[in-house]
XYZ file of C-alpha atoms in Angstrom:
359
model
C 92.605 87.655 34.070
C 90.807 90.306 31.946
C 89.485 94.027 32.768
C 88.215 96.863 30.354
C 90.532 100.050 30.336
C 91.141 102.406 27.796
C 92.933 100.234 24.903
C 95.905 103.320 24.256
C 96.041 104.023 27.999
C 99.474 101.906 28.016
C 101.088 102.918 24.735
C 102.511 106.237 25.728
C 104.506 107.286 29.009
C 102.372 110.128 30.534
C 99.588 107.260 30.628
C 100.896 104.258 32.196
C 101.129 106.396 35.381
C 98.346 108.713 35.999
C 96.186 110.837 38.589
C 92.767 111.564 39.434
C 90.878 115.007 41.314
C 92.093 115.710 44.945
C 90.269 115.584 47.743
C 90.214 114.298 51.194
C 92.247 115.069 54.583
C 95.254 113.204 53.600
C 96.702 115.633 51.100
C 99.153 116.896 53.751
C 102.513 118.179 52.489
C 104.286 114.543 53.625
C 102.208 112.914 51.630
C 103.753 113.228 48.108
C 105.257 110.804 46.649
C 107.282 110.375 43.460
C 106.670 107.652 40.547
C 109.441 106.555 38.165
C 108.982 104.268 35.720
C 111.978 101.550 35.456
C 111.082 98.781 32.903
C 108.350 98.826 30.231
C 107.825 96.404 27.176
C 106.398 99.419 25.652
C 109.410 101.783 23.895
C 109.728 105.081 25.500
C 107.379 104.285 28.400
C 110.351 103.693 30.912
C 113.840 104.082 31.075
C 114.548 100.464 30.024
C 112.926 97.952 27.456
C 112.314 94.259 27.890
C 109.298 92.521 25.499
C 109.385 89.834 27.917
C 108.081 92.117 30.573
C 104.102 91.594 30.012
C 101.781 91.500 32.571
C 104.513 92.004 34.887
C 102.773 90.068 38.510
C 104.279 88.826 41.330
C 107.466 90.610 42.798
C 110.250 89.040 45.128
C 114.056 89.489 45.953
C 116.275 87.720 48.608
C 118.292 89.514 51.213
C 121.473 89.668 48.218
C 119.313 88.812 44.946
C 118.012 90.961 42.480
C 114.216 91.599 41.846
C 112.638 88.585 40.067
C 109.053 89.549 38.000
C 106.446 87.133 36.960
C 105.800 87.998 33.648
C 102.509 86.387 33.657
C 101.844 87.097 29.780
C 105.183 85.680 28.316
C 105.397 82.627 30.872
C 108.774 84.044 32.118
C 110.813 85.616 35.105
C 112.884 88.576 34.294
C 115.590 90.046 37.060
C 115.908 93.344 37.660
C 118.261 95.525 40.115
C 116.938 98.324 42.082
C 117.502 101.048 38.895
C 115.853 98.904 36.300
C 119.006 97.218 34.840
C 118.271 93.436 33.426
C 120.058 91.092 35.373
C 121.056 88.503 31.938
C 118.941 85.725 32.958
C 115.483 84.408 32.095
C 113.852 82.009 33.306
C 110.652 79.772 31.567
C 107.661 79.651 34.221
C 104.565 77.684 32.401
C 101.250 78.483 33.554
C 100.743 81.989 33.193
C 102.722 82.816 36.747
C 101.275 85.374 39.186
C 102.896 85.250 42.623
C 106.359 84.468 43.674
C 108.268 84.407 46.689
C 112.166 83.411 47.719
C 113.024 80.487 49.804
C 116.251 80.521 51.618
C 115.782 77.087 53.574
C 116.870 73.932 52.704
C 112.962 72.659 52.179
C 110.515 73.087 48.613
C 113.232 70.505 47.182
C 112.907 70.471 42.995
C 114.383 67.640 41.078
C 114.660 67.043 37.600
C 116.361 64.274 35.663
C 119.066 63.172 38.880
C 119.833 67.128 39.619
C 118.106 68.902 43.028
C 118.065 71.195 45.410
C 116.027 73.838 47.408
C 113.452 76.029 44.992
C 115.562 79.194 45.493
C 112.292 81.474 44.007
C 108.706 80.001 43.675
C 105.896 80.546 41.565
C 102.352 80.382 41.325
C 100.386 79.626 38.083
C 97.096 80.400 37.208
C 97.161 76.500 35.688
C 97.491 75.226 39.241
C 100.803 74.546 39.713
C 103.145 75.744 41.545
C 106.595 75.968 40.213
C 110.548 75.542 41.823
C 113.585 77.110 40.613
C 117.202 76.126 41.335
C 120.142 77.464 40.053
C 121.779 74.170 39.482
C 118.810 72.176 38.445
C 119.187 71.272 35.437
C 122.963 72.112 35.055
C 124.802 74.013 33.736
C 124.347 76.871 36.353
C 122.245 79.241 36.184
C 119.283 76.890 35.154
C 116.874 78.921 32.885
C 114.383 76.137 33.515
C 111.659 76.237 36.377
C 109.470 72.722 37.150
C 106.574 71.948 38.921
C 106.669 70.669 42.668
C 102.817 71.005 43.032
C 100.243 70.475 40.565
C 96.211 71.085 41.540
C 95.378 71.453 38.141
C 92.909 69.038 37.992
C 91.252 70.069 40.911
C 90.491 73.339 39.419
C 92.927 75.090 41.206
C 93.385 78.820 39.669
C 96.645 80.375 41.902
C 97.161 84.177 41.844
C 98.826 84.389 44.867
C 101.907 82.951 46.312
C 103.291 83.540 50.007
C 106.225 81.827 52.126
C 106.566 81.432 56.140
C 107.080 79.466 59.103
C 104.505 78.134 61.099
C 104.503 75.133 63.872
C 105.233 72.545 60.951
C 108.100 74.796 59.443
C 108.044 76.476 56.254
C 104.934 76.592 54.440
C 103.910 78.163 51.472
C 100.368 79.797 51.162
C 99.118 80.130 47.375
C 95.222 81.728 46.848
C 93.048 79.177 44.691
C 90.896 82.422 43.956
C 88.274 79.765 41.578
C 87.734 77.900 44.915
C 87.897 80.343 47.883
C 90.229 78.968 49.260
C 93.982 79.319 50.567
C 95.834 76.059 50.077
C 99.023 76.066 52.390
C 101.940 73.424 51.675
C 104.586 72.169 53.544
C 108.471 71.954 52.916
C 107.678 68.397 51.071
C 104.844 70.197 49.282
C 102.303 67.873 51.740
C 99.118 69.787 51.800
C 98.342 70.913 54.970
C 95.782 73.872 57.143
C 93.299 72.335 54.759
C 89.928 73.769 56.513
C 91.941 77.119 57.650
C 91.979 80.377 56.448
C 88.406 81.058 57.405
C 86.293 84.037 57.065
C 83.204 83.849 58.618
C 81.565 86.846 57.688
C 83.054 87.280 54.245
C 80.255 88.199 51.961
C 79.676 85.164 49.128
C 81.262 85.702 45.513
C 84.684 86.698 46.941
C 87.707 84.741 46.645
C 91.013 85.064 48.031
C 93.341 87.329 45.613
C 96.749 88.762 46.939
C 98.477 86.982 49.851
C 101.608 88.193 52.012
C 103.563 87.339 55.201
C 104.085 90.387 57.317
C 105.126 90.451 60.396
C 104.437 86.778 61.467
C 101.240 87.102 60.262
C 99.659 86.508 56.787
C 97.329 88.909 55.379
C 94.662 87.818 52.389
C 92.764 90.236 50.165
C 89.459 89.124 48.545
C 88.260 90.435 44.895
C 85.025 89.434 43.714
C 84.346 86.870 41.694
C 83.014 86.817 38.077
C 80.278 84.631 37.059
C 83.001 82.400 36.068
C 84.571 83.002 38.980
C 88.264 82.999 37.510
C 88.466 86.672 37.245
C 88.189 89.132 39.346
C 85.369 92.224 38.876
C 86.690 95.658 39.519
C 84.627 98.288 41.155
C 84.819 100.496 44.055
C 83.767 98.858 47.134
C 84.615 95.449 45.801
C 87.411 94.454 48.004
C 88.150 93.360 51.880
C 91.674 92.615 53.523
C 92.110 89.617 56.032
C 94.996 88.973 58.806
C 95.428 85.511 59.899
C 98.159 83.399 62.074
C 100.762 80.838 60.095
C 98.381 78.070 60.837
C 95.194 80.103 59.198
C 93.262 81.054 62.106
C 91.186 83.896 61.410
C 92.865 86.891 63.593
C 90.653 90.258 62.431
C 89.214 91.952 59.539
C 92.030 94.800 58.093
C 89.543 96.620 55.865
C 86.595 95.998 54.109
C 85.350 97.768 50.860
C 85.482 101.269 50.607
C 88.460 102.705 49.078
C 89.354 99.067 47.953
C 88.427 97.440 44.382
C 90.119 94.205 43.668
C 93.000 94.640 46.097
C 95.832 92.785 45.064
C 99.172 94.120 46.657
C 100.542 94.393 50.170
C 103.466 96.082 52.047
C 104.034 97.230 55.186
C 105.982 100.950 55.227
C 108.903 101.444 56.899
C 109.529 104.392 59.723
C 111.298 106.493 56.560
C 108.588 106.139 54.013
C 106.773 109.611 54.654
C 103.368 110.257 55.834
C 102.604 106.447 55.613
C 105.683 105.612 57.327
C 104.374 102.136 59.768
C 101.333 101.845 57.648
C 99.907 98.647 55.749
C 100.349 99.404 51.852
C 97.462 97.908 50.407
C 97.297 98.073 45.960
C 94.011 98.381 43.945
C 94.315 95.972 40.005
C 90.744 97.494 40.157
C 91.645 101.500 39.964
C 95.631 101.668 40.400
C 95.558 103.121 43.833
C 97.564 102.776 46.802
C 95.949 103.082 50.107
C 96.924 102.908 54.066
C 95.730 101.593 56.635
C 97.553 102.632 60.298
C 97.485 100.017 63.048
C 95.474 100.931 65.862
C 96.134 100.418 70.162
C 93.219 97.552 69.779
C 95.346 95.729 67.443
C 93.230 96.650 64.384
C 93.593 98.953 61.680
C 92.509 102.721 60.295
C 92.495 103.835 56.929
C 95.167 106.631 56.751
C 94.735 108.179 53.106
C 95.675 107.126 49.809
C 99.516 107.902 48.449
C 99.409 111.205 46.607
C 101.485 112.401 43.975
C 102.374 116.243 42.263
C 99.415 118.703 43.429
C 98.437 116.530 45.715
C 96.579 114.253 43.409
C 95.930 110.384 44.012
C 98.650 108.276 42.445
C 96.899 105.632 39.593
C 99.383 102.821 37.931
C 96.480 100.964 35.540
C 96.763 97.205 36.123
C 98.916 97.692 39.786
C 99.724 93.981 41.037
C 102.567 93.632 43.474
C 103.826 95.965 46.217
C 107.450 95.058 47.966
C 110.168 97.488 49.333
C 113.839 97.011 48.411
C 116.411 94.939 50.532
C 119.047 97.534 50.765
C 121.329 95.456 48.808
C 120.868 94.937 44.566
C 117.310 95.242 44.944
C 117.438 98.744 46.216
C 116.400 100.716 49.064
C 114.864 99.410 52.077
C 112.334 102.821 51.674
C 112.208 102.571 47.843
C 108.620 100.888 47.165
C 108.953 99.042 43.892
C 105.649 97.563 41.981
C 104.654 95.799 39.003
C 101.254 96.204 36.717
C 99.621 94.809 33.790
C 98.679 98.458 31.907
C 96.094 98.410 28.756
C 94.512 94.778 30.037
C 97.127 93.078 31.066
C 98.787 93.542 27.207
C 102.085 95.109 28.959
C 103.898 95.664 31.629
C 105.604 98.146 34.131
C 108.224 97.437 36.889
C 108.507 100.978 38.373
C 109.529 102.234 41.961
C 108.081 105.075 44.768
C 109.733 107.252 46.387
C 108.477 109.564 49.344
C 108.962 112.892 48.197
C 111.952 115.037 49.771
């Protein structure tokens, strides 16, 4: 996944993190927010270094783990705690890996060579795979080794999204084959399942589902438009919509559509101590590095709120913005801290950074 920026606009720390003009209603005084960058792969662009952090993607923690990062440009997970400290661990994930999720049930069994257990994290790949990690598999613990429990490779399956819940059948995970249009959902024995769900039926042609999350009991898609290819995504403002469907893919309501959205990627929902956004559905632009709102409504739909604001009231812009999750209150950090990856200067680096509502 490729995009034209400014080829310097990662190499210096002012520039991974920038603004653009005010304007609008939303630049109340709650709405400021603070940016601090944690980890970088570029020196002196945030408070720690890691070269494996490139195209830093997908973003997930358990209740008691630390953050794990899909470095989709080094084929690797790096772990993080909620101030940016490397947790000594990293783990190989083949495939160019974009979203991840943790699994704390006993199903997405991986095996390797005797050894198995539950996939404690998951990834996506844009190869088509899918890929389990267990900390005893293979021994010694901690494995450093991730394997695949679910290959669609060969039917031209491109994954850059990766999602976990429980529906009528019990877990299921939920990756977006963004080549096909589709969202393929798997069960705890990797059986694919939902196989004609996840329907739009008034999503415009040349989208394909990007970013995927379960919030709430529900699971909400975003679309990007598709290249000619239709492997990448095309940035541009407008070029975006935001789905909510059920665990079992029926089609509950359009959340937003174009817009303020170009190639939405990232979703959150705010807690009630997160500032002016506090309750609001987080929704994060790859396209232009912006993070907008949307407030639920008393018809059970959604209102766009404003866009998070930084110093002077100015939009806040991370170049390359992928993942959106808050902390877990334990390693991972505060349950209001929002922490987020990116892909700055093309996807050639990385940035794991955290927001905080201004006090």
């Amino acid at each position: 996944m490729k995009r034209v920026v400014s080829l310097f606009c990662a190499m210096v720390v002012g520039l991974l993190v920038t603004t653009a003009s005010a304007g609008h209603a939303d630049t109340l005084g709650a709405n400021r927010y603070q940016v601090t960058n944690l980890v970088s792969d570029v020196p002196g662009a945030a408070a720690n270094l890691d070269p494996n952090l490139v195209n830093a993607w997908g973003l997930t923690a358990g209740p008691t783990t630390p953050w794990w990062v899909s470095d989709n440009g080094t084929d690797r997970s790096t772990l993080y705690d909620g101030t940016g400290a490397a947790i000594p661990l990293v783990v190989k994930v083949p495939g160019a890996p974009t979203g991840a999720v943790f699994n704390g049930g006993l199903g997405f069994v991986v095996s390797h060579e005797g050894a198995s257990g539950p996939s404690r994290f998951l990834f996506a790949t844009e190869f088509g795979t899918i890929r389990g990690w267990n900390p005893g598999v293979p021994p010694p613990a901690p494995s450093t080794m991730s394997f695949n429990v679910v290959n669609r490779h060969g039917a031209g399956a491109v994954y850059k999204g990766l999602a976990i819940a429980t529906g009528t059948q019990g877990d299921l995970l939920y990756a977006t084959d963004f080549v096909n249009g589709r969202v393929d959902v798997f069960d705890s024995a990797f059986n694919r399942v939902h196989k004609k769900d996840f329907v739009d039926p008034n999503l415009p042609s040349g989208y394909g589902p990007f970013g995927i999350q379960a919030i709430n009991g529900d699971i909400f898609v975003t679309y990007a438009k598709q290249d000619p290819t239709s492997t990448d995504e095309v940035a541009g403002p407008g070029l975006g919509f935001v789905d909510m469907f059920d665990p079992e893919g029926r089609f509950l309501g359009r959340v937003a559509s174009r817009h303020a959205l170009n190639a939405p990627w990232g979703l959150a929902w705010a807690p009630a101590d997160f500032g002016r956004f506090s309750g609001d559905l987080l929704v994060g632009n790859f396209g232009d590095g912006r993070i907008n709102a949307y407030a639920p409504d008393a018809n059970g739909g959604f209102e766009r709120a404003g866009v998070l604001r930084g110093a002077g009231g100015v939009p806040i812009t991370i170049d390359g913005l992928w993942a959106l999750e808050f902390g877990t209150g334990g390693v991972s950090g505060p349950t209001n801290s929002l922490f987020f990856t990116a892909g700055p200067d093309d996807e050639s680096h990385g940035l794991f950074g955290v927001i905080d509502a201004a006090a």
